[in-house]
Structures are given as C-alpha cells and as structure tokens.
Short mmCIF file of C-alpha atoms in Angstrom, two decimals:
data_model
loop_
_atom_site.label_atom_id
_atom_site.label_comp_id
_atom_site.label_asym_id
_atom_site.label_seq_id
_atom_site.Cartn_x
_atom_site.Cartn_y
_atom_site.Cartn_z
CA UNK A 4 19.63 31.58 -20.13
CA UNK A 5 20.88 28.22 -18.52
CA UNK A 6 18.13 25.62 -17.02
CA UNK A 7 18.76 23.05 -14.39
CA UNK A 8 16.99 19.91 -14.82
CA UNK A 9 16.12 19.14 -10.50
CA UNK A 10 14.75 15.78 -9.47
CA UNK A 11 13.03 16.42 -5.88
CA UNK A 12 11.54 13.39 -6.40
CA UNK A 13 10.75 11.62 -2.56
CA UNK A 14 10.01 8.57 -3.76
CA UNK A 15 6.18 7.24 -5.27
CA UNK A 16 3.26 5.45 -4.45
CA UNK A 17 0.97 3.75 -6.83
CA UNK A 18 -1.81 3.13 -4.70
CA UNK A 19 -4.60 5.72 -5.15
CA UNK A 20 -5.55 6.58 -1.64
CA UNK A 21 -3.37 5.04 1.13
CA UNK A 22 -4.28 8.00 3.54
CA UNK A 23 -7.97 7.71 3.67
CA UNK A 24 -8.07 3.54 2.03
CA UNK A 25 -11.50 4.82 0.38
CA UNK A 26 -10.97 6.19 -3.24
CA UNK A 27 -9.94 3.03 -5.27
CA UNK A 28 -9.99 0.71 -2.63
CA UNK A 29 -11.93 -2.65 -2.79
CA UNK A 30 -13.21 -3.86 0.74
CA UNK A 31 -14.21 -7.76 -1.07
CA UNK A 32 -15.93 -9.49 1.55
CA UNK A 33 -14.40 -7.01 4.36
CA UNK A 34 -15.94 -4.11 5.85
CA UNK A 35 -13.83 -0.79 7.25
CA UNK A 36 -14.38 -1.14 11.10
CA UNK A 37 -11.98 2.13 11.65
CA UNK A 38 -9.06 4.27 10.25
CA UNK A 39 -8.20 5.44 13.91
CA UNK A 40 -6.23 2.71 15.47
CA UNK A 41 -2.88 2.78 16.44
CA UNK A 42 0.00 2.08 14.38
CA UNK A 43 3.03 -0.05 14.63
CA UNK A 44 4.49 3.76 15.93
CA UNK A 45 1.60 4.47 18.38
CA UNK A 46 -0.01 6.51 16.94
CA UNK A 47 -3.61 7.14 15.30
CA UNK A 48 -4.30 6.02 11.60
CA UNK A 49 -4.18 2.47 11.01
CA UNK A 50 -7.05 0.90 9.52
CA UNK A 51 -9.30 -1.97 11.04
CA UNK A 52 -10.80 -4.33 8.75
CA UNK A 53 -13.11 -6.84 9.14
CA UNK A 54 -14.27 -9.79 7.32
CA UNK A 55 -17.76 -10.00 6.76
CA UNK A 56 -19.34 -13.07 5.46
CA UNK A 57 -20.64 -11.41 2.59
CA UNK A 58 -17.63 -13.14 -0.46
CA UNK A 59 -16.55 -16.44 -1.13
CA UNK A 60 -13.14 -14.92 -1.95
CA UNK A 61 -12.64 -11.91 0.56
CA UNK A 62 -9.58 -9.26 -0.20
CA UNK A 63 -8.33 -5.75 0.39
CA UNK A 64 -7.45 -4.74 -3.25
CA UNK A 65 -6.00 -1.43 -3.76
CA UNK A 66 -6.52 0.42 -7.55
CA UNK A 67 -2.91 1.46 -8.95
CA UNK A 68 -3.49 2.28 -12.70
CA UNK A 69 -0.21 0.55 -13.37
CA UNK A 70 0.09 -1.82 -15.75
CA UNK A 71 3.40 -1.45 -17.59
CA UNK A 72 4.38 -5.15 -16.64
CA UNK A 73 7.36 -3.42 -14.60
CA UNK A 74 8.54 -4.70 -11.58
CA UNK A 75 6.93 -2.92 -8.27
CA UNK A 76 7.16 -3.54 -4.98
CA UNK A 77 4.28 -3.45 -2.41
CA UNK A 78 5.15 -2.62 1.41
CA UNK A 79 2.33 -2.39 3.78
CA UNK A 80 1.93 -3.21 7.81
CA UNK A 81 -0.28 -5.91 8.88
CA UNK A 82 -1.24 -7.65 11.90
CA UNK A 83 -4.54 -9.45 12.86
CA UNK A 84 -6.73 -10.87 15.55
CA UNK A 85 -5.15 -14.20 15.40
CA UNK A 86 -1.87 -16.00 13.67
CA UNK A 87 -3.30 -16.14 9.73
CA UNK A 88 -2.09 -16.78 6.18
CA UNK A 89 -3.10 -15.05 3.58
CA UNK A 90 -2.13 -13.98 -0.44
CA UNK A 91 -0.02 -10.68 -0.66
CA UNK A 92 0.64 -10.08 -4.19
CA UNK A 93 1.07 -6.52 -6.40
CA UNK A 94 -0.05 -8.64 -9.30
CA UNK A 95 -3.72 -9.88 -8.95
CA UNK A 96 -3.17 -12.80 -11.73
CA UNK A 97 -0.27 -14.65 -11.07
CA UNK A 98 2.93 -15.08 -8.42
CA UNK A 99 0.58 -14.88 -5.49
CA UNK A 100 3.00 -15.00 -2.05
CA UNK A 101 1.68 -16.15 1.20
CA UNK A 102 2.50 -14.29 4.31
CA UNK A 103 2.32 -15.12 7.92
CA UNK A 104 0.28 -12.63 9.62
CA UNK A 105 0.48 -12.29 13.50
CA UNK A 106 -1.31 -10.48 16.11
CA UNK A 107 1.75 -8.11 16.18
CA UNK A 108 2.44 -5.58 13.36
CA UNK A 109 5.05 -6.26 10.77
CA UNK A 110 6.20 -4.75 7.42
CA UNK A 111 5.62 -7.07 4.54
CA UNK A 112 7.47 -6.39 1.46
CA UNK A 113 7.10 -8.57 -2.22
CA UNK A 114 8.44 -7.57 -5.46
CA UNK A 115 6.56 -8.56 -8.49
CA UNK A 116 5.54 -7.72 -12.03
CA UNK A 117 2.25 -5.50 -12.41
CA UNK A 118 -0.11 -5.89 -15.22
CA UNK A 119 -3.62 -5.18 -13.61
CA UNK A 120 -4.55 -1.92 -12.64
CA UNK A 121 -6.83 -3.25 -9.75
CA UNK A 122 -3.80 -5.77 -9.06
CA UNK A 123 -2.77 -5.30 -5.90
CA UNK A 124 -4.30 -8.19 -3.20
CA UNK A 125 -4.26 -8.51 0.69
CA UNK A 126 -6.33 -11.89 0.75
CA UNK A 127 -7.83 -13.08 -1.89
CA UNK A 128 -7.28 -16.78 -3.75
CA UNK A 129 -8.73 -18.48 -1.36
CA UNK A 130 -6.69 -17.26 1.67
CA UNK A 131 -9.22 -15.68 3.82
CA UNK A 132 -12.15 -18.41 4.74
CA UNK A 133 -15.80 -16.71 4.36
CA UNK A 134 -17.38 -16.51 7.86
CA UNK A 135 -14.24 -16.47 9.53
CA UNK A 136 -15.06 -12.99 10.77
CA UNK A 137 -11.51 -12.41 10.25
CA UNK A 138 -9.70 -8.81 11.80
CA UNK A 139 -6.88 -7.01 10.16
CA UNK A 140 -5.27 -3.87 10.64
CA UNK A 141 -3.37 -2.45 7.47
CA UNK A 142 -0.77 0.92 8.12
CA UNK A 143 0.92 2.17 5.37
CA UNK A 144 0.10 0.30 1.71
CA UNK A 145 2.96 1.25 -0.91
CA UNK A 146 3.61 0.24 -4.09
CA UNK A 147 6.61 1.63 -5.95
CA UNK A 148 8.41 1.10 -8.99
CA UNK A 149 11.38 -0.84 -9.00
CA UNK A 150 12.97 -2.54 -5.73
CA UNK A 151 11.21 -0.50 -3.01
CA UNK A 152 11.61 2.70 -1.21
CA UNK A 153 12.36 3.20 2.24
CA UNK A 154 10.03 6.67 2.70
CA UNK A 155 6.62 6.03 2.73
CA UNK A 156 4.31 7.99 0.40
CA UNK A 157 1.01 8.71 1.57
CA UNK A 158 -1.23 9.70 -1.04
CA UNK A 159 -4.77 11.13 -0.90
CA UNK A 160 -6.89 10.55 -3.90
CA UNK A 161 -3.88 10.24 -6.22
CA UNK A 162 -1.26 8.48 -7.06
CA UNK A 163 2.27 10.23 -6.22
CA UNK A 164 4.91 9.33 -8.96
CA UNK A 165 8.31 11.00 -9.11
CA UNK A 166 8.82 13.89 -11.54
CA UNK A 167 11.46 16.23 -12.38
CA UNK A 168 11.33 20.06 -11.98
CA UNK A 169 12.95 22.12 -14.61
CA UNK A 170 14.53 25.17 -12.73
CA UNK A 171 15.29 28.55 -14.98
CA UNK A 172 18.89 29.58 -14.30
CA UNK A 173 19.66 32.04 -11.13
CA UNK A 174 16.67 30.78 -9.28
CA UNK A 175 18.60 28.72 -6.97
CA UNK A 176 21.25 31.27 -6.55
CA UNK A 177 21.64 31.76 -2.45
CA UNK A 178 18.73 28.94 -1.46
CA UNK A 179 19.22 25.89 0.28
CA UNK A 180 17.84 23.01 -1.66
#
C-alpha cells in the first residue's frame, strides 16, 4: 500500500501556556490583576499585570523548553498604563531589545537566538523600576521557530510544535483536506 506523508502543520508556539499565562509563566515582581480584559480585537482575554514592589528586577518570563540556539521569533501585544520602555527579548542572556510601550495596544515582534528554556523576557534588566506600580496588558505571547508566523497559536499547558501526519493510502480518497 502507498502512504502520504501530510504536513497540517498551523504553525507553533513555544510558550507553554499562552491561553491561561499560568503553567510556566514567571510573574517576577508582577502580580496577575486579570485574564478578562479586552483585547486589541475587543474582545475578552487579555491579561492585566501589575507590578508589585516585591523584585528589584521585575519581568513576565514565559517557560519554552527551547534551547537549540535556533533562531525564534517572539510576537506578543502590549500596551500599559503610561508611555514605558522596557526589555523584550526570546533570549534571557544576551541581545536584549527595548520597546516602546504605549497606552494603546501594539504587536511587538523580535527575532533572536534561544538558548534558555526560561528565556523569554517582557521586562527584566533593569527596565521596569521596583515600586513603579507599573500596569501592562499582554494578548497573545508567541514564540516560533524561524522568522515568525502570522496565525497565532494558543496553547494550553503545552507547547504546540508542527508535526507531520503519515496518511495510509485511499484514506483521502473523496475528502476535502
């Protein structure tokens, strides 16, 4: 019998838990206010966070298990209480990028190396002052492999890589795939 090698894949996310931003998450110094706020769509989901006096060196910093030293690129949706700069970096050692953030959302996108599997940063090295009491709103954390991916991932306790289906011969006969 003949095989068909499919790839379905939809695209990946390295980040453990960007649904729920519990399971492998870090809140360093920040506390989780609220996962109900509206997103940059209007809808219900983002995430509130909160600075909280509690670090010298608060950051959001997501656990990916990744660390082939491949590039990755991290996407995610920010916006905060007041105009702020902070350190937005996949790789939580080195080639740390400041962003702008504003009090409206916008996509932030960085490509970079990843060698630390609790590498990727949202703060961090100094960028967020302790006792600032600081607000931020996070929608849709992504990191994939390579030079990005348009379609965001959400994953739930998991990572979501991309796989290939192997596909026994007649079973695609008549079907829409």
């Amino acid at each position: 019998p003949q095989t068909a090698l499919m790839d379905w894949n939809k695209g990946s996310n390295a980040i453990t838990d960007s649904k729920n931003m519990s399971n492998g998450t870090t809140y360093r110094g920040l506390t989780l206010v609220t996962d109900s706020e509206l997103s940059p769509i209007g809808t219900p989901g983002a995430f509130l966070v909160q600075e909280n006096n509690t670090n010298s060196n608060p950051a959001l910093i997501f656990s990916t298990g990744v660390t082939d030293n491949s590039n990755y690129t991290l996407r995610c949706w920010l916006k905060a209480d007041r105009n702020y700069s902070m350190a937005f970096a996949t790789n939580g050692g080195s080639n740390v990028a400041n962003i702008d953030v504003t009090t409206e959302w916008q996509e932030f996108e960085i490509t970079q190396a990843v060698s630390f599997s609790m590498s990727v940063h949202i703060g961090g090295f100094g960028s967020i002052t302790q006792g600032s009491g600081l607000k931020l709103w996070v929608w849709h954390p992504q990191l994939s492999k390579g030079d990005g991916e348009d379609l965001y991932i959400e994953t739930e306790g998991t990572a979501q890589h991309p796989s290939k289906v192997l596909v026994p011969s007649g079973a695609l006969v008549n079907k829409d795939v």
